[in-house]
Coordinates of C-alpha atoms and ligand atoms in Angstrom, one line a residue:
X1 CA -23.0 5.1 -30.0
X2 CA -24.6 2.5 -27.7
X3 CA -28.2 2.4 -27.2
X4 CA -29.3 1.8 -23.1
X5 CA -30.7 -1.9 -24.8
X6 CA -26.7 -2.5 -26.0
X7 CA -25.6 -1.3 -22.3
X8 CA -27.9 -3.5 -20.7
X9 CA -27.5 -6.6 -22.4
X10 CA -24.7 -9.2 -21.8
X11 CA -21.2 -8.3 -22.6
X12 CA -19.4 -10.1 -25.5
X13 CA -16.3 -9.6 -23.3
X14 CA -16.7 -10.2 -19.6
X15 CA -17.5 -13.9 -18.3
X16 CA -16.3 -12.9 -14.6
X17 CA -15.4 -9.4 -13.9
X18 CA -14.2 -10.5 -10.1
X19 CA -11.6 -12.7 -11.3
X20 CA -9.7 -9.6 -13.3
X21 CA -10.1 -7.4 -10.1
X22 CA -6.7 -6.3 -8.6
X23 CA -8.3 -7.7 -5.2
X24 CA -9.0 -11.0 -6.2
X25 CA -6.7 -13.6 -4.9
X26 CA -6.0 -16.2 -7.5
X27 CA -5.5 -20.1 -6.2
X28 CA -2.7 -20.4 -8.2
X29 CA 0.3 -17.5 -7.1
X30 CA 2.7 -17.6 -9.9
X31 CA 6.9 -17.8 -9.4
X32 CA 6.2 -17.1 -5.9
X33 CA 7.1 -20.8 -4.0
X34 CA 10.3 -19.3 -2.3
X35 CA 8.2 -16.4 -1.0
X36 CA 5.7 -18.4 0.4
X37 CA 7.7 -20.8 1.7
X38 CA 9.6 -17.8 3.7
X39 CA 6.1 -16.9 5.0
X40 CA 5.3 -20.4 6.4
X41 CA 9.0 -20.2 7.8
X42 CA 8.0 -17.6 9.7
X43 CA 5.1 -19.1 11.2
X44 CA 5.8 -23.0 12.0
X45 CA 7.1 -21.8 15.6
X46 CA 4.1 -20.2 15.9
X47 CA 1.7 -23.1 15.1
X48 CA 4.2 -25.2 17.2
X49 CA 3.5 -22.8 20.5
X50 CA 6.9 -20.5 20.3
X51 CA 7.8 -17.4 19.7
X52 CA 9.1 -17.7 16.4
X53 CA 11.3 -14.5 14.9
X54 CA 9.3 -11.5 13.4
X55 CA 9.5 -11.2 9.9
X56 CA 9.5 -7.8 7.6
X57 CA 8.8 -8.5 4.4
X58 CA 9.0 -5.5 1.7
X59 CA 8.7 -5.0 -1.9
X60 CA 7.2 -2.4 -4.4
X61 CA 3.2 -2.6 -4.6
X62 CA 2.0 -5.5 -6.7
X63 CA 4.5 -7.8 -6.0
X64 CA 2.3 -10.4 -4.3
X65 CA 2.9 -9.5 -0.5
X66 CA -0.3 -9.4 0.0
X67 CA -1.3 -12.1 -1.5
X68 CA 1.3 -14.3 -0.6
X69 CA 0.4 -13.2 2.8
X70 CA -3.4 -14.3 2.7
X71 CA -2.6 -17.8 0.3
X72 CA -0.5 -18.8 3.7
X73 CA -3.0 -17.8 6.1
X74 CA -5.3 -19.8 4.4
X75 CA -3.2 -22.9 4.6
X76 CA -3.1 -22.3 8.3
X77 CA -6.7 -22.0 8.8
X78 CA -6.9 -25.8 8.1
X79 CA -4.6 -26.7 11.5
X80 CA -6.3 -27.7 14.2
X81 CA -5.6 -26.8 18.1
X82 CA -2.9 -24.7 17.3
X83 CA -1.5 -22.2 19.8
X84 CA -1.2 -20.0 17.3
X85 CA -3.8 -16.9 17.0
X86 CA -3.3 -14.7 14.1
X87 CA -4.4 -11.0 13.5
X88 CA -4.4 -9.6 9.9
X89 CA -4.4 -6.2 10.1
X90 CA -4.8 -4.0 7.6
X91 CA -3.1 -1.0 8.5
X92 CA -4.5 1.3 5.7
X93 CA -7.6 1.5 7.7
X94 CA -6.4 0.1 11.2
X95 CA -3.5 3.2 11.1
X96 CA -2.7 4.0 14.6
X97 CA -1.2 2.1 17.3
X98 CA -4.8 2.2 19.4
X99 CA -6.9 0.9 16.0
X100 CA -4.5 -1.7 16.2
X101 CA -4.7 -2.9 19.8
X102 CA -8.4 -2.6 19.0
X103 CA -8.8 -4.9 15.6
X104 CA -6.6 -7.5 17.8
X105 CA -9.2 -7.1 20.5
X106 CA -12.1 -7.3 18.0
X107 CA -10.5 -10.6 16.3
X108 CA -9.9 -12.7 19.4
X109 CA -12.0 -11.4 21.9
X110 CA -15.3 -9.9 20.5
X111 CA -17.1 -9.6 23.7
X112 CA -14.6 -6.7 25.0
X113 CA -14.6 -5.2 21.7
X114 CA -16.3 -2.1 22.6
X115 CA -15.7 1.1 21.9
X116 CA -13.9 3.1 24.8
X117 CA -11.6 1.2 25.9
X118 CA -8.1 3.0 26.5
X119 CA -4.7 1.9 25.2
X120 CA -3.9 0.4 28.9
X121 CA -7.0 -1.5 28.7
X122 CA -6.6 -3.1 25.7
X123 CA -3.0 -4.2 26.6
X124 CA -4.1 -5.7 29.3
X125 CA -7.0 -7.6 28.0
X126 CA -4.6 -9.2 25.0
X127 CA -1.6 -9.7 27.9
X128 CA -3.8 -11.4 30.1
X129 CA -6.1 -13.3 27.1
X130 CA -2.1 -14.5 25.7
X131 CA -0.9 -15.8 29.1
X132 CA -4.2 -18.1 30.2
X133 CA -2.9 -20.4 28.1
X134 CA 0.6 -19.8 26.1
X135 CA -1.1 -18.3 23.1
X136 CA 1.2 -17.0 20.7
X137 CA -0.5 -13.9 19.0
X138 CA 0.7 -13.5 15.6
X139 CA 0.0 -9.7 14.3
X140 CA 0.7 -9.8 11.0
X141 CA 0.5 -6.0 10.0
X142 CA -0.1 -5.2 6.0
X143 CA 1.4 -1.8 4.8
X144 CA 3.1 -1.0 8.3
X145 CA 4.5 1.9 7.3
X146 CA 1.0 3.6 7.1
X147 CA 0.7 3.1 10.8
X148 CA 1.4 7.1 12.3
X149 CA 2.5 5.9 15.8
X150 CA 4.7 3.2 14.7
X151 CA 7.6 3.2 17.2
X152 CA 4.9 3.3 20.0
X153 CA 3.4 0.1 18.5
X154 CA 6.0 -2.0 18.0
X155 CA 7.0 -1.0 21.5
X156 CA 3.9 -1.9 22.7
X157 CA 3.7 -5.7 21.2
X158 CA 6.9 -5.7 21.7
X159 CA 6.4 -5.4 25.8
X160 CA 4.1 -7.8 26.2
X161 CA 7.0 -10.5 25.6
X162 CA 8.8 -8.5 28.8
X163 CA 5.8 -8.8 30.6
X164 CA 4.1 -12.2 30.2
X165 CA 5.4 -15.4 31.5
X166 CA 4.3 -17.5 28.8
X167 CA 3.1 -17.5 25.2
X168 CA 4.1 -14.3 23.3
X169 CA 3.8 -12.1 19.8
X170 CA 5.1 -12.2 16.9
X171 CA 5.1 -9.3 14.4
X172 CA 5.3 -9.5 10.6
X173 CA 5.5 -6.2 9.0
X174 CA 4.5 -5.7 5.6
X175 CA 5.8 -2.5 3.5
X176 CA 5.9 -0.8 -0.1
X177 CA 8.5 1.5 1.0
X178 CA 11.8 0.2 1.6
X179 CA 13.1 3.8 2.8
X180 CA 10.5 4.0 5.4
X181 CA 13.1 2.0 7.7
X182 CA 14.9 5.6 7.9
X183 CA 11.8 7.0 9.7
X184 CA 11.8 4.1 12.5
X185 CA 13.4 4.5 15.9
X186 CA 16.6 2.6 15.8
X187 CA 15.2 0.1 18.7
X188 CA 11.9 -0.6 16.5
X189 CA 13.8 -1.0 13.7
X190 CA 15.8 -3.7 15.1
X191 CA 13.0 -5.5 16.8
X192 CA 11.0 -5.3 13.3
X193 CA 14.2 -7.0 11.2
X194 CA 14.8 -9.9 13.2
X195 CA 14.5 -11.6 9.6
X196 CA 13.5 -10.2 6.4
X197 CA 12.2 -11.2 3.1
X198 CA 12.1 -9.2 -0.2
X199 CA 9.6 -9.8 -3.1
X200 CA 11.2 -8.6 -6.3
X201 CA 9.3 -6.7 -9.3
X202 CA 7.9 -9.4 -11.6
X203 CA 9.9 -9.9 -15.0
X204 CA 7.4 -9.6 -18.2
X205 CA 7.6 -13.5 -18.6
X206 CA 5.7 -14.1 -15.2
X207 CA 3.3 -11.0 -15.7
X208 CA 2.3 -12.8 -18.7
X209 CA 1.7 -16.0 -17.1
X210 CA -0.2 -13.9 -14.0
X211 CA -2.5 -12.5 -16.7
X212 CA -3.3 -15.5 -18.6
X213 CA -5.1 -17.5 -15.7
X214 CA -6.4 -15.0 -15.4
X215 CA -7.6 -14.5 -18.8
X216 CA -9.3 -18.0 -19.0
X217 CA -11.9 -17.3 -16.3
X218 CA -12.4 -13.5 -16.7
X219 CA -13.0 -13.5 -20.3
X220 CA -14.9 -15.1 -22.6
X221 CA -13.2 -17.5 -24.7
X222 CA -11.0 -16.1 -27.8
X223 CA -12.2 -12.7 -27.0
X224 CA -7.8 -11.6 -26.3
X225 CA -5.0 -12.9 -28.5
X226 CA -1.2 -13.7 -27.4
X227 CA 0.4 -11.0 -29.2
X228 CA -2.0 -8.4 -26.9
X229 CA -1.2 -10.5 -24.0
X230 CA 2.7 -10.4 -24.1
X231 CA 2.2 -6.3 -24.7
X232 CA 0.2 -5.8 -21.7
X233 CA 3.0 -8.1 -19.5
X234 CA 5.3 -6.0 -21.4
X235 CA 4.3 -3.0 -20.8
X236 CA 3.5 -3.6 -17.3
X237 CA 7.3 -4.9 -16.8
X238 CA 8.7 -1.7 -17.6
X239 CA 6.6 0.4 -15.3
X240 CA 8.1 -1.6 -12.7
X241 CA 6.7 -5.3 -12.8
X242 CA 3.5 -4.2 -10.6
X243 CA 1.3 -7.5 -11.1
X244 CA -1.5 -4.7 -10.2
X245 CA -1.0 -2.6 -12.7
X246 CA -1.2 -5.5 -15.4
X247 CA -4.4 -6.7 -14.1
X248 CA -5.8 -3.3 -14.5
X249 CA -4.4 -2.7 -18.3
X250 CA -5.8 -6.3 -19.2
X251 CA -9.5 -5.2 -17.6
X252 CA -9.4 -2.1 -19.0
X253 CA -8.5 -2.8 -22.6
X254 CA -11.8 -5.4 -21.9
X255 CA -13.9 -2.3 -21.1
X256 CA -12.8 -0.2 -24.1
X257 CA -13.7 -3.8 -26.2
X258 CA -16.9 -3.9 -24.4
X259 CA -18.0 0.0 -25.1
X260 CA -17.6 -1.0 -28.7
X261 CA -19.8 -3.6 -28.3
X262 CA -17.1 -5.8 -30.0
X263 CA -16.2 -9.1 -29.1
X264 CA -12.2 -8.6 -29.0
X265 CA -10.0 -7.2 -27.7
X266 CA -7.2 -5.2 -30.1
X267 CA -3.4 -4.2 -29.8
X268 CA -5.2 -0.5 -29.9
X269 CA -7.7 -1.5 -27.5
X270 CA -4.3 -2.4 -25.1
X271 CA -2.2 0.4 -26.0
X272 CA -4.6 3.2 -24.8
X273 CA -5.8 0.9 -21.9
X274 CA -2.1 0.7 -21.3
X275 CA -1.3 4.6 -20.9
X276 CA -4.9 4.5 -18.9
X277 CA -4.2 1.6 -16.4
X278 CA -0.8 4.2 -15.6
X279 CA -2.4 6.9 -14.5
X280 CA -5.6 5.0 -12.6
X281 CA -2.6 3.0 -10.6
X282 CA -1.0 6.4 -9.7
X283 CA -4.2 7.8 -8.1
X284 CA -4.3 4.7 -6.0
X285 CA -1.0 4.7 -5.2
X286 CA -1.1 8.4 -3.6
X287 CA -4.1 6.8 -1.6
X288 CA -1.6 4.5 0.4
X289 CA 1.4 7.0 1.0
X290 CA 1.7 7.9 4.9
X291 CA 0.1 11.4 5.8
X292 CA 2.7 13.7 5.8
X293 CA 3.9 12.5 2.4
X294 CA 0.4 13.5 1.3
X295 CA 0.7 17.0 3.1
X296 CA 4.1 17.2 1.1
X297 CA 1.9 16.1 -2.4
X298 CA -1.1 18.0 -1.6
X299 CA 1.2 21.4 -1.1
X300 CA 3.6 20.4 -4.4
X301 CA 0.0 19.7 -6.4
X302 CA -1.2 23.8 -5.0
X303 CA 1.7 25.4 -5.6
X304 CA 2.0 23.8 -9.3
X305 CA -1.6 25.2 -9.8
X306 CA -1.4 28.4 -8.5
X307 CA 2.5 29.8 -7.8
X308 CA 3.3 30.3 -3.9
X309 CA 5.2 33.3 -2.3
X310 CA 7.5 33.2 -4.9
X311 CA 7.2 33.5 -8.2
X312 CA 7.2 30.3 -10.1
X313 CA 9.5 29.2 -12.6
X314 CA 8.5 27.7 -15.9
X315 CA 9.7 27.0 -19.3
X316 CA 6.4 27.2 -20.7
X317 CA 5.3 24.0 -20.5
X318 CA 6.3 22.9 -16.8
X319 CA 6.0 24.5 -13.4
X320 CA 8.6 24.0 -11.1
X321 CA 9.1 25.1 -7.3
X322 CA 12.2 25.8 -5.1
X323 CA 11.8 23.2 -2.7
X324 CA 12.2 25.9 0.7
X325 CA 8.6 27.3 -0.6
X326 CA 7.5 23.6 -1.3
X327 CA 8.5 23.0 2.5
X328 CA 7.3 26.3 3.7
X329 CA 3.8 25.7 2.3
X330 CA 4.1 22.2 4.0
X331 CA 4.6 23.7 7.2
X332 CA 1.5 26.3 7.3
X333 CA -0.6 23.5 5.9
X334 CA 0.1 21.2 8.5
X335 CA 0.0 23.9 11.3
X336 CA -3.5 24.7 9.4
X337 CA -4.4 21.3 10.2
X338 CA -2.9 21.3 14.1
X339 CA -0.7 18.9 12.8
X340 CA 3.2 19.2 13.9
X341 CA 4.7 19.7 10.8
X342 CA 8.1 17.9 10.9
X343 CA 12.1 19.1 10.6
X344 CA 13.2 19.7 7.2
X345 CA 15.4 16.6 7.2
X346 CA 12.1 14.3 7.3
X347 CA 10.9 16.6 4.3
X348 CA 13.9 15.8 2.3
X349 CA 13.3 12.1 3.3
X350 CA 9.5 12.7 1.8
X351 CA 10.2 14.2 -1.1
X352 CA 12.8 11.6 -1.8
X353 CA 9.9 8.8 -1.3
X354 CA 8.2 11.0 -3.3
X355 CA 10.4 10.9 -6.3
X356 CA 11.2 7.4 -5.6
X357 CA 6.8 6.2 -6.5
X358 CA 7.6 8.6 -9.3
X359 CA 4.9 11.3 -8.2
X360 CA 7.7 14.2 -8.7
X361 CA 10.8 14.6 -10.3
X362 CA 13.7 17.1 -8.7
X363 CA 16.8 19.0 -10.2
X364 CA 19.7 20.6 -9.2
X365 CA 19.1 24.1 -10.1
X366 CA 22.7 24.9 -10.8
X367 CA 24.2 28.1 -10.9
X368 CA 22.0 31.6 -11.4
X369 CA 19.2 30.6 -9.6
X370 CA 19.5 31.7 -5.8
X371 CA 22.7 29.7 -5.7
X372 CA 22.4 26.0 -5.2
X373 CA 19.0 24.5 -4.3
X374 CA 16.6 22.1 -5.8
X375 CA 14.0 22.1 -8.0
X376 CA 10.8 19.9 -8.1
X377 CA 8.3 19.3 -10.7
X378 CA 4.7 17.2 -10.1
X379 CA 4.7 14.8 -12.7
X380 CA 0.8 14.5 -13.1
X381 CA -1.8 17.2 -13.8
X382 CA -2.1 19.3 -10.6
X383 CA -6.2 19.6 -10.9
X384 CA -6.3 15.8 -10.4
X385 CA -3.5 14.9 -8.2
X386 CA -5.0 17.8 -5.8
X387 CA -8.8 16.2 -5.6
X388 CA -7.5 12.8 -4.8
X389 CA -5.7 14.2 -2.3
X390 CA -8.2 16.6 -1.0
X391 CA -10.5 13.6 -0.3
X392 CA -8.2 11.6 0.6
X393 CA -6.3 14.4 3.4
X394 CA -9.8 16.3 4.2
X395 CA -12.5 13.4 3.8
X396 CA -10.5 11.0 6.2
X397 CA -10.2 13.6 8.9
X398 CA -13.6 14.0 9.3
X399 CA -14.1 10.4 9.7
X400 CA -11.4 10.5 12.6
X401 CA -13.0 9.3 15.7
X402 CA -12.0 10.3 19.0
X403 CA -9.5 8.5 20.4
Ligands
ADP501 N1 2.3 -14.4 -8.1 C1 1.1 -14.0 -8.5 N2 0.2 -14.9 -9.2 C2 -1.0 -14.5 -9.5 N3 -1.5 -13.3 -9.3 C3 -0.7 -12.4 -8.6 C4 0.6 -12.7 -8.2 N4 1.1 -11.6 -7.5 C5 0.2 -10.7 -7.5 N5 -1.0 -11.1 -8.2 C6 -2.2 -10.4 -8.4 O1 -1.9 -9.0 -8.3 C7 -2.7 -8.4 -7.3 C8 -1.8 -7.5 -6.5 O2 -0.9 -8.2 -5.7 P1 -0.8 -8.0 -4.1 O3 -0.5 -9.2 -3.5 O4 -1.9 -7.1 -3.6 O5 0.6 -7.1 -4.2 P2 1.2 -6.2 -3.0 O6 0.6 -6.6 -1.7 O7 2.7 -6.6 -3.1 O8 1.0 -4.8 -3.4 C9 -3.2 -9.5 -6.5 O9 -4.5 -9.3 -6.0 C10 -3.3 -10.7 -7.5 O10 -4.5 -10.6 -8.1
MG502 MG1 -0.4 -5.3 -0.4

């Protein structure tokens, strides 16, 4: 065991913890050139004083969106006197049409940003702030699909082209889920695809080269061999090339080092960081799912734990649920919560996303079992899948101001 004076003093692992955070943007993007270069695409018209085309851009989560995203903005900071005002919006936390209106408010024209403004208001503040002087707004709006009133945004940034005789908007939509374009209206679906660019998982070869920069500046020198390095890109490949993930299985395996008091890091020291990276990544990931996908979790996750209306089915080992009581406890959760709950076709479309991020799996039932219907099974422990979701359902709502 460690004594509080091994705790305290330095580690013989860690030179720069930052640099291994999943947050931290590296100088150097690996095999990403054609990406960026699709992001600058998208904004020369912009810096030039036109309306260029909007740009969606989608790909699983850690696949470098985001940081593509930022490396470019940064590159455009350095422009002078361009007509070209950009928003980044993160729409995890900026999640409705209004927030949105607001952060563009907030970002170009502080002195208005105070609370109480209405939706009308803020249109016409940014209308009027664009058309002074042919200013082309470029909202560039990160995990899009997170955004509850959508349609009713894109509309809105959409209008302001209709209604201002000079400068305009340009969107750029960022999104994990590339199904969530069945959930748009047809109209903002169209306006959102005027061009599109797709980041692709990352092959083990670049995950390895991802994780050794980062490697020389988080850790202290010789403290992780290249055998443990190819693993962790490895392993990270087959769960789906998240660049993420293989960030947090590389810090990770440096904590479980650094416990020991150690100064290196083992294959065994990767392998269990490996299995616990998984699950960590998994919690997060439920954080960023849209809220009726959560609703559609949270009452899998308490029917798993507790059996609903009708009697569970299990083979010992799992719990599985007909997915009419799945959507039936949906439905009185969300009327709980004076939410609308929606038609069971979206359902389907959720649980589908769902198994998709590899949260549940579903089954045919076959034959003998009420006819035909499906099955689904949560595939992680109900206990912790429900708290994560409590907080993030419950503790979000009472944070939700007036609007
Ligand atoms: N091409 C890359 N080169 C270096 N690091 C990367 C690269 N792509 C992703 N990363 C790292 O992985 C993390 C997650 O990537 P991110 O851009 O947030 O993915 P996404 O937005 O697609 O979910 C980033 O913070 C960064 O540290
Ligand atoms: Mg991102």
């Amino acid at each position: 065991m460690q004594s509080l004076n091994d705790m305290l003093s330095e580690s013989r692992i860690f030179a720069n913890r930052e640099a291994l955070s999943p947050h931290f943007i590296p100088k150097k993007l690996v095999s990403r050139s054609k990406e960026i270069n699709g992001i600058e695409r998208a904004l020369a018209p912009s810096l030039k004083g036109e309306r260029g085309r909007n740009l969606f851009i989608y790909g699983k989560t850690g696949t470098g969106k985001t940081s593509c995203t930022r490396y470019v903005l940064d590159e455009v900071k350095g422009i002078p006197n361009t007509k070209a005002k950009i928003s980044y919006i993160n729409c995890k936390i900026y999640n409705s049409r209004y927030r949105v209106l607001n952060k563009i408010v907030s970002d170009h024209l502080p002195t208005y940003a105070k609370r109480g403004y209405g939706t009308v208001d803020l249109y016409e503040k940014i209308t009027n702030w664009i058309e002074e002087d042919n200013k082309i707004l470029v909202a560039i709006l990160d995990e899009v699909d997170i955004v509850k009133d959508l349609d009713d945004l894109v509309y809105t940034l959409t209008r302001i082209n209709s209604d201002i005789r000079a400068g305009g908007v340009t969107m750029i939509g960022i999104a994990n889920r590339i199904s969530f374009k069945d959930t748009l209206d047809p109209r903002s679906l169209s306006t959102l695809y005027e061009s599109e660019l797709v980041f692709p998982p990352y092959y083990a070869n670049e995950l390895y080269e991802i994780i050794k920069d980062r490697v020389a500046t988080g850790f202290k020198p010789n403290v992780i061999n290249e055998d443990t390095l190819h693993f962790i890109a490895a392993a990270a490949a087959r769960e789906g090339g998240d660049a993420r993930l293989s960030l947090k299985m590389l810090s990770k395996a440096g904590e479980l080092a650094d416990e020991k008091g150690t100064d290196k890091i083992t294959m065994k020291d990767a392998e269990e960081a490996s299995k616990l990276a998984d699950t960590d990544i998994v919690y997060e990931l439920i954080g960023t799912l849209p809220e009726h996908h959560k609703l559609v979790l949270y009452s899998i996750a308490l029917l798993t734990q507790s059996g609903g209306s009708y009697k569970k089915l299990t083979d010992g080992v799992d719990t599985y649920l007909f997915s009419g009581e799945v959507y039936g406890r949906y439905k009185s959760l969300a009327e709980s919560m004076h939410k609308e709950a929606k038609s069971e076709r979206w359902y389907r479309k959720y649980l589908s996303e769902l198994e998709m991020q590899g949260l549940v799996a579903s089954f045919e039932s076959g034959k003998g079992i009420r006819g035909h219907t499906k099955l689904i099974k949560l595939l992680y422990p109900p206990q912790k899948t429900k708290e994560v979701l409590e907080s993030e359902i419950f503790g979000r709502e009472k944070k939700e101001e007036k609007e």
